[in-house]
Short mmCIF file of C-alpha atoms in Angstrom, two decimals:
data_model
loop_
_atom_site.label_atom_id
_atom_site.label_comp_id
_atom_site.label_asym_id
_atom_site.label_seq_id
_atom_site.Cartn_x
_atom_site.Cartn_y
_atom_site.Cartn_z
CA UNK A 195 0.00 0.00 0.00
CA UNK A 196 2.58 2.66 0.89
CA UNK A 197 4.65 1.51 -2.28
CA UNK A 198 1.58 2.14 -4.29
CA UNK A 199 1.06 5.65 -3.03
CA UNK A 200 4.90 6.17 -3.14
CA UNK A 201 4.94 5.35 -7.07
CA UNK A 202 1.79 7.51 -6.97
CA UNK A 203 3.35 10.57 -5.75
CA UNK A 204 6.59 10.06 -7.60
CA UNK A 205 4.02 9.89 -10.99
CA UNK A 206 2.76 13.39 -10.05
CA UNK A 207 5.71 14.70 -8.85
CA UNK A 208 7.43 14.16 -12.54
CA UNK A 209 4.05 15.12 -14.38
CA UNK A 210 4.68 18.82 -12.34
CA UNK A 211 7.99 18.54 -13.34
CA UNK A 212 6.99 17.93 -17.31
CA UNK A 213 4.33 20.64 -16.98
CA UNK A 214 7.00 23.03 -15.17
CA UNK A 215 9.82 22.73 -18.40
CA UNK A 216 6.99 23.28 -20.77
CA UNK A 217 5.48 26.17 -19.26
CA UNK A 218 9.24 27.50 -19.57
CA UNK A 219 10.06 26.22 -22.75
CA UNK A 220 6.78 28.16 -23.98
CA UNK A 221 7.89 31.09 -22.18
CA UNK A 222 11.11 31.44 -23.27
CA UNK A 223 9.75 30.52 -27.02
CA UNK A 224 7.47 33.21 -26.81
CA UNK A 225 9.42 35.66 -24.84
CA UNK A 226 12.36 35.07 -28.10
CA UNK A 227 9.18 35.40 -31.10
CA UNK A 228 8.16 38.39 -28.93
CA UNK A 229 11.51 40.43 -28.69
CA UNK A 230 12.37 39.31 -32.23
CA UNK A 231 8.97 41.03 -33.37
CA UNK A 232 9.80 43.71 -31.26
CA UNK A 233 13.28 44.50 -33.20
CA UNK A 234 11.40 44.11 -36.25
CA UNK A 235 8.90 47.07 -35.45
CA UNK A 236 11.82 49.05 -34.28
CA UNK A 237 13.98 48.54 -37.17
CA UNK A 238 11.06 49.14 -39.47
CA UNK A 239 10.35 52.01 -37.51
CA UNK A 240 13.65 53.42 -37.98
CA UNK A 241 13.85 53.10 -41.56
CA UNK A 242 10.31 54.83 -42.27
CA UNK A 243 11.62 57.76 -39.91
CA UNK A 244 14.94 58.02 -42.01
CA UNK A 245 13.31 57.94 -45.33
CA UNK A 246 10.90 60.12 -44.17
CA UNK A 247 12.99 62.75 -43.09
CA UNK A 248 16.00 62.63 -45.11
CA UNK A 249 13.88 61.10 -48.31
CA UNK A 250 15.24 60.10 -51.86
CA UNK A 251 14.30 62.11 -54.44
CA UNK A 252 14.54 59.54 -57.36
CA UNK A 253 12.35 57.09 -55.06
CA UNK A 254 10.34 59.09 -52.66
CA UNK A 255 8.23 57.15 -49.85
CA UNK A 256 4.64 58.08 -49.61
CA UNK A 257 2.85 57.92 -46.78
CA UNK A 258 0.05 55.12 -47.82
CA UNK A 259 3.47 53.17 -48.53
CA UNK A 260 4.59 53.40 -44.68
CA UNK A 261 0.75 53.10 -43.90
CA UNK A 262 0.78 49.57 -45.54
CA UNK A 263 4.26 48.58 -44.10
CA UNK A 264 3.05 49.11 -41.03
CA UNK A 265 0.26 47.22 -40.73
CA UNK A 266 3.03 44.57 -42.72
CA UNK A 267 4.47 44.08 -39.65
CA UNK A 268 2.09 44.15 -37.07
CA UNK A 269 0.28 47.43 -36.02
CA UNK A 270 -2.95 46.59 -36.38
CA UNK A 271 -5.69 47.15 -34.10
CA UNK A 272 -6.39 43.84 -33.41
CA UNK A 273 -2.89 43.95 -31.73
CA UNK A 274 -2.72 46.90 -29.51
CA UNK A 275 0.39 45.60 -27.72
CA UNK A 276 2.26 46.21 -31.18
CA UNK A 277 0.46 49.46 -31.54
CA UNK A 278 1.68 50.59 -27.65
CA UNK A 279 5.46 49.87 -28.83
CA UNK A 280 5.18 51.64 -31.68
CA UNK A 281 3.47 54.93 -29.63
CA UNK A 282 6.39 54.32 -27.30
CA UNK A 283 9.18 54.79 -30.12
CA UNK A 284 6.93 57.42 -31.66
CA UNK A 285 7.29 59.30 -28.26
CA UNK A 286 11.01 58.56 -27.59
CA UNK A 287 12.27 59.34 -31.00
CA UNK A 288 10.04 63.46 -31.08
CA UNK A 289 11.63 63.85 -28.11
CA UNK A 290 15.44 63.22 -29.45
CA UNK A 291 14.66 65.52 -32.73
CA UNK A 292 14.37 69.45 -32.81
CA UNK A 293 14.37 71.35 -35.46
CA UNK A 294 12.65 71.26 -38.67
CA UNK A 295 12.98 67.46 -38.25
CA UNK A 296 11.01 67.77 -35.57
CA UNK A 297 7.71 69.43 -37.35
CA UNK A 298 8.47 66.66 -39.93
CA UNK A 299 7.69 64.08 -37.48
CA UNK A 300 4.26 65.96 -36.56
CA UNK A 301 3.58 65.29 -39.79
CA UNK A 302 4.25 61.73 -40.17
CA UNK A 303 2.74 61.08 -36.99
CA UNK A 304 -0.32 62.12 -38.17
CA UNK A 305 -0.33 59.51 -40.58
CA UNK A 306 0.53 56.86 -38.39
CA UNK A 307 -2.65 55.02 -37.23
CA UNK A 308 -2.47 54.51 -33.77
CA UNK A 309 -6.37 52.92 -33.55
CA UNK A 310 -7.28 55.06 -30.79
CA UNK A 311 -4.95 53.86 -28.33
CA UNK A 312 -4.59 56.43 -26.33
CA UNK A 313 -7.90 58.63 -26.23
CA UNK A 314 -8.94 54.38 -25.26
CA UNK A 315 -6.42 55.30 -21.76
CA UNK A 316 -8.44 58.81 -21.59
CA UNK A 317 -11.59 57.80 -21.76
CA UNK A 318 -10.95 54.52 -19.09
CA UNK A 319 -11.57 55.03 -14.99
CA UNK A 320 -8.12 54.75 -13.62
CA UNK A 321 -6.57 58.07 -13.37
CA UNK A 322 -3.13 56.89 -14.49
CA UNK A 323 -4.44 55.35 -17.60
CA UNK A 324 -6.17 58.95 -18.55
CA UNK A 325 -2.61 60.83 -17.56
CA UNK A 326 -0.85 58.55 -19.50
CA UNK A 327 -3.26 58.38 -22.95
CA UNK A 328 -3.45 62.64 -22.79
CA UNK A 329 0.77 62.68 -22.54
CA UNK A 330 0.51 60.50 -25.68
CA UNK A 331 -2.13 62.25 -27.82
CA UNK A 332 0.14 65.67 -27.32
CA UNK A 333 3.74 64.16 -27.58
CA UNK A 334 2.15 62.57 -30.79
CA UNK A 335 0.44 65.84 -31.94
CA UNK A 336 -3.04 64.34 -32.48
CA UNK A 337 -4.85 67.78 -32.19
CA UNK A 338 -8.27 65.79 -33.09
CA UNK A 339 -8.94 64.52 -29.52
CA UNK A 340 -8.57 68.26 -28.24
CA UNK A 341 -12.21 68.54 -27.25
CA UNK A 342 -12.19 65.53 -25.41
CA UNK A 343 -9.01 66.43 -23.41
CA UNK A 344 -10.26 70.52 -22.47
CA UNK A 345 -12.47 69.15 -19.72
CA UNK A 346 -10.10 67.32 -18.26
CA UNK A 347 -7.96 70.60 -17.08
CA UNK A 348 -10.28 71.13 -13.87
CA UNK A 349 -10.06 67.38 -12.81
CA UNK A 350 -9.79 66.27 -9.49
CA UNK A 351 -6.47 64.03 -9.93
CA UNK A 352 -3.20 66.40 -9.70
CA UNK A 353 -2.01 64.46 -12.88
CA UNK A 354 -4.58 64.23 -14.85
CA UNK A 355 -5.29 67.95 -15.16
CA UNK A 356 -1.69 68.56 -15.33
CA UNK A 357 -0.77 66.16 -18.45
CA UNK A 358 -4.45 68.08 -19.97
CA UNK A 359 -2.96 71.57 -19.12
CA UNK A 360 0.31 70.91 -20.92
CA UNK A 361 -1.75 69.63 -23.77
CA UNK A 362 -3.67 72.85 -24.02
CA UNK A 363 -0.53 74.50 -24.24
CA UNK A 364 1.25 72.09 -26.91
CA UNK A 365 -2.03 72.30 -28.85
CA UNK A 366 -3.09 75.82 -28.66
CA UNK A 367 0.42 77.63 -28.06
CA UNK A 368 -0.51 81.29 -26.52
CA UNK A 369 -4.66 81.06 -26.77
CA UNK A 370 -4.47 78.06 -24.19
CA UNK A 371 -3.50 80.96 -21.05
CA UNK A 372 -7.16 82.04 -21.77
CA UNK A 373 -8.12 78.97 -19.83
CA UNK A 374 -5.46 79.81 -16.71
CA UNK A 375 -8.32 82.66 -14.92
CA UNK A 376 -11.08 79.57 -15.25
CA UNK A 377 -9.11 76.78 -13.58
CA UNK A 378 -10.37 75.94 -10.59
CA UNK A 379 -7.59 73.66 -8.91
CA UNK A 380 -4.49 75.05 -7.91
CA UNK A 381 -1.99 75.05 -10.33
CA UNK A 382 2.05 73.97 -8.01
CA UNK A 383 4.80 75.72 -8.59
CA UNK A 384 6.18 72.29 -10.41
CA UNK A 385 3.66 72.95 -12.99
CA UNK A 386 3.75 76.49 -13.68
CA UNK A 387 7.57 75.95 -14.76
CA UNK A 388 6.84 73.50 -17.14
CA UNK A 389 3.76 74.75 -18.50
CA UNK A 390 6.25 77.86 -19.27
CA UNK A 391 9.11 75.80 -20.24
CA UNK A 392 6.78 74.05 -22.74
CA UNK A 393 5.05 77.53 -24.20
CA UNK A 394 8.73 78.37 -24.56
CA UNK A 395 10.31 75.40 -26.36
CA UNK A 396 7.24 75.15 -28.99
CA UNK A 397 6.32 78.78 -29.27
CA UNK A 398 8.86 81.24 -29.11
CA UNK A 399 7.66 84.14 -30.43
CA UNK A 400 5.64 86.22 -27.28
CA UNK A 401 2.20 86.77 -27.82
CA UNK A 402 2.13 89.95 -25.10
CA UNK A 403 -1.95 90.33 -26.30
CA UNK A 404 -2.95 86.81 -25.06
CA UNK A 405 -0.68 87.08 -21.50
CA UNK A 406 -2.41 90.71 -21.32
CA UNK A 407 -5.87 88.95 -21.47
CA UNK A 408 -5.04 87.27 -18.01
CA UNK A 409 -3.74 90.33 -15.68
CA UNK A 410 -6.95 90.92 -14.10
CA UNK A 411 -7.12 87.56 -12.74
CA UNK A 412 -6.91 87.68 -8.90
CA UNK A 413 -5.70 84.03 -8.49
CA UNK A 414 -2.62 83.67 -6.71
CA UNK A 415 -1.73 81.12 -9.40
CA UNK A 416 -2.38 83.00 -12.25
CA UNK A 417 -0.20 85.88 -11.38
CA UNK A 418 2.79 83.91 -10.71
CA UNK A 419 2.38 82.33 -13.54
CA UNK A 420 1.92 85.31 -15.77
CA UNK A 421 5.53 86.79 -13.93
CA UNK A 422 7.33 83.46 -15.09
CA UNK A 423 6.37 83.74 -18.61
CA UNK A 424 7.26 87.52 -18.42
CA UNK A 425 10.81 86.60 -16.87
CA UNK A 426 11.44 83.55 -19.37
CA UNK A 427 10.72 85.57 -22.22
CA UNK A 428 12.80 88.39 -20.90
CA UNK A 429 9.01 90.88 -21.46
CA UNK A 430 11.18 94.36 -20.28
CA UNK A 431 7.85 95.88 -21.35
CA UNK A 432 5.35 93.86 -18.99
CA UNK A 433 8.06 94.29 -15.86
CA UNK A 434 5.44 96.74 -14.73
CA UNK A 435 3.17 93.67 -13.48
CA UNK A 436 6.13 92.60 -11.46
CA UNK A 437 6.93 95.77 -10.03
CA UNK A 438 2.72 96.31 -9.05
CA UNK A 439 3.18 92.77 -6.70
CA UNK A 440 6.34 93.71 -5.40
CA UNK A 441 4.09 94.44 -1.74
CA UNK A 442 1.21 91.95 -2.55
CA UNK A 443 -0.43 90.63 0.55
CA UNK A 444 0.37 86.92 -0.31
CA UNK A 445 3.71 84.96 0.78
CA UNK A 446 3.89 83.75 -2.79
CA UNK A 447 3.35 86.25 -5.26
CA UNK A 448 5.69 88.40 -3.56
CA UNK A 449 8.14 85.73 -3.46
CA UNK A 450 7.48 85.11 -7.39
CA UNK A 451 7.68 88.56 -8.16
CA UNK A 452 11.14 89.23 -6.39
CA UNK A 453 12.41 86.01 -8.13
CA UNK A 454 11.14 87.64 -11.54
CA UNK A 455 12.66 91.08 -10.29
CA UNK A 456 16.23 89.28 -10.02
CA UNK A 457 16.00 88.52 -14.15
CA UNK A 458 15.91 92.07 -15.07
CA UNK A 459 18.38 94.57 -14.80
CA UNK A 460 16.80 97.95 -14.16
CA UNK A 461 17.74 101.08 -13.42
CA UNK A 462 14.70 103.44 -13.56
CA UNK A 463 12.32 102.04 -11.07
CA UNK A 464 15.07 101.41 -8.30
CA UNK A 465 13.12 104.49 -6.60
CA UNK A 466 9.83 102.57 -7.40
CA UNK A 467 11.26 99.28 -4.98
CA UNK A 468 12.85 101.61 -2.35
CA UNK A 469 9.25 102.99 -1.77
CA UNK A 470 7.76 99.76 -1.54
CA UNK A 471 10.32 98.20 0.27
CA UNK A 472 9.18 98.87 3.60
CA UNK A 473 5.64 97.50 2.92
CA UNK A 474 6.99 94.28 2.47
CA UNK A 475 6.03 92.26 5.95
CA UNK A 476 8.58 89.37 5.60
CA UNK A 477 12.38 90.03 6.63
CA UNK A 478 14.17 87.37 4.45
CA UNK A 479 12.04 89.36 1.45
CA UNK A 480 13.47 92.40 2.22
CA UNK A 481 16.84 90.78 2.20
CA UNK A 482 16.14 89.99 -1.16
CA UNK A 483 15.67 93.14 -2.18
CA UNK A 484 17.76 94.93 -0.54
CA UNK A 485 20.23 92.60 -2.91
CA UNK A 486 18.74 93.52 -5.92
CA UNK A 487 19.08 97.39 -4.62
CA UNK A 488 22.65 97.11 -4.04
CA UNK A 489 23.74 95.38 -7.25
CA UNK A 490 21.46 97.17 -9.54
CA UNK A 491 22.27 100.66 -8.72
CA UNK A 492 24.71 103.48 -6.79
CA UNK A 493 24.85 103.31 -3.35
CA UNK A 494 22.07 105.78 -1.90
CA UNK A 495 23.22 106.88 1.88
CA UNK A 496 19.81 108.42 2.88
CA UNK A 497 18.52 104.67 2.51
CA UNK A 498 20.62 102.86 3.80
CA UNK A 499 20.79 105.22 7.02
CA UNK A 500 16.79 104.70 7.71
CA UNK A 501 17.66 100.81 7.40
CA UNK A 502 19.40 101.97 10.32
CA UNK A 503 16.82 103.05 12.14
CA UNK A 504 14.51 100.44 11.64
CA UNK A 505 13.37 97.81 14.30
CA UNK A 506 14.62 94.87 12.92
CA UNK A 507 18.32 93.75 13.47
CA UNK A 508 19.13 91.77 10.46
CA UNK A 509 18.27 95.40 8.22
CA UNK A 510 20.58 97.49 10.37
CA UNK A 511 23.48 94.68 9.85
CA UNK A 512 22.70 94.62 6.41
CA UNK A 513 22.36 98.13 5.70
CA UNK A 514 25.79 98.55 8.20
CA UNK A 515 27.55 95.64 6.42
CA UNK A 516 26.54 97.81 2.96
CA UNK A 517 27.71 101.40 4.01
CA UNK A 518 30.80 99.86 5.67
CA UNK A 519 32.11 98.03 2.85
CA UNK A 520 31.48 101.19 0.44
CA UNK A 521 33.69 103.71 1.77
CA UNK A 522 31.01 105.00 4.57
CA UNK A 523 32.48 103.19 7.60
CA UNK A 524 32.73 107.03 9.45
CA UNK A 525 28.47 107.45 8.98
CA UNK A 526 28.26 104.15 10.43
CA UNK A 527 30.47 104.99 13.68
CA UNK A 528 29.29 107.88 14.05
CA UNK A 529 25.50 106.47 14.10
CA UNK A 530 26.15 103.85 16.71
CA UNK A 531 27.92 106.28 18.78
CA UNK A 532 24.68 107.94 18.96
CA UNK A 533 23.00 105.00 20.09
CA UNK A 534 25.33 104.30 22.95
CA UNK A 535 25.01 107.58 23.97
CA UNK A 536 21.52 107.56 23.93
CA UNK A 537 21.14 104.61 25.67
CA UNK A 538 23.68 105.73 28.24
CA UNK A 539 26.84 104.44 27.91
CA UNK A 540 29.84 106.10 27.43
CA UNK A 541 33.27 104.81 26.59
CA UNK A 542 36.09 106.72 28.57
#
């Protein structure tokens, strides 16, 4: 009896073990068919893109040509694994190319089918599916799904409205900042620089009509964003909207417009921050711009000598540290001999 269920178990034990080097013999046979196919489409790829852009002018390609090769080798839409590859290399290789070659690509992209991969991803529940599909459709160019996208700029995921922001901007260039006044999430400081960085890489000619449109927005959001695009496009006519928040009541336009300030070297409306200057509630602010004061103009003693005065002890050491170091060292002595002997003490 216990030989019989011995021979029993030693029967199933090498029926798991036959099942166990098939199941890896098909995987590895499929995993080798897969990555071969997977060259294939890249190769293939690679070849269209080089024809494309660098074409032969006794044998030009036309595009139902690479439409047909392409389905040749796979991307159909019965096979939306192929089809994800290929929107991956799609992605990877706009992003290596600038230039001319790089408009090109819009181009051929368009031509590309990609069966409706990615507004699929948009229009499914998850929201990393719907951030991922609206970073395709705009690194692709694929301006038709533009409609569906626009809602998605007030939704409740942090991602998803951020990859549909940058999309507005890819897609509409300057006329997407009519939008910024009507958002009602928050837009992070993250986000602001790389909706500007991306305004800036595809559009560089300023539109100051469009960022005009948005000034009398009160959001805190809006207006640092409006003093990043002035300071990346170097706007020496709009500096006036930087100057006006200068002694805002928030934290953080303040902060933005001081950061703005530091981009600009003017010389004019150094008598415009010296008025504001004490409004300014924050300490490590007025550092800032006491800073930009120094290096951006001649040294003004009547200022510096009220910094004296004031109440707050990193000021005075400023302004003293300022006056010393600029051939005033006697108005400084003299001033805190005043204050000792005001305060009663006398040095014999």
């Amino acid at each position: 009896m216990e030989l019989a269920i011995l021979f029993l178990i030693l029967k199933i034990s090498l029926l798991l073990l036959v099942v166990l080097w098939v199941s890896i013999g098909s995987i590895m046979f499929y995993r080798k068919r897969r990555i071969r196919k997977l060259h294939l489409i890249e190769d293939t790829f690679a070849e269209v893109v080089s024809n494309y852009l660098y074409p032969d002018k006794n044998n030009p390609v036309s595009l139902i040509e690479i439409q047909r090769l392409m389905r040749k080798i796979g991307i159909r839409e019965s096979k939306m694994m192929n089809v994800q590859y290929l929107i991956t290399l799609m992605i990877r290789t706009q992003r290596s190319i600038l230039g001319k070659n790089h408009d090109r690509l819009k181009q051929l992209y368009t031509q590309i089918p990609p069966y409706r991969a990615s507004i699929s991803k948009v229009r499914a529940y998850g929201w990393y599916n719907k951030a991922c599909g609206i970073r395709e459709i705009y690194e692709m160019n694929q301006t038709q799904y533009l409609q569906e996208i626009l809602p998605l700029r007030n939704h409740k995921n942090l991602y998803v409205r951020r990859e549909a922001q940058i999309a507005l901007v890819v897609f509409m260039g300057w006329d997407s900042l009519r939008f910024i006044p009507y958002l009602k999430q928050k837009i992070t400081l993250w986000q602001q620089i790389k909706i500007v960085e991306k305004l800036y890489d595809l559009y560089k000619e300023p539109q100051v009509e469009s960022l005009r449109r948005i000034y009398g927005s009160d959001k805190v959001f809006a207006k640092q964003l409006i003093m990043r695009i002035v300071r990346k496009y170097g706007l020496v006519s709009e500096i006036d909207y930087i100057l006006s928040h200068l002694d805002h009541s928030n934290y953080e336009v303040r902060e933005a417009a001081i950061y703005c300030l530091n981009s600009f070297k003017l010389n004019t409306q150094i008598e415009y921050i010296k008025s504001v200057f004490q409004k300014i509630p924050v300490v490590n602010q007025q550092r800032q711009l006491m800073d930009y004061i120094y290096q951006n103009s001649e040294i003004d003693l009547n200022f510096y000598m009220n910094l004296l005065r004031t109440s707050n002890d990193e000021i005075k050491l400023k302004s003293a540290e300022i006056l010393w170091n600029n051939g005033y060292k006697e108005n400084v002595q003299e001033f805190y001999l005043q204050q000792y002997s005001n305060s009663g003490v006398h040095a014999e």
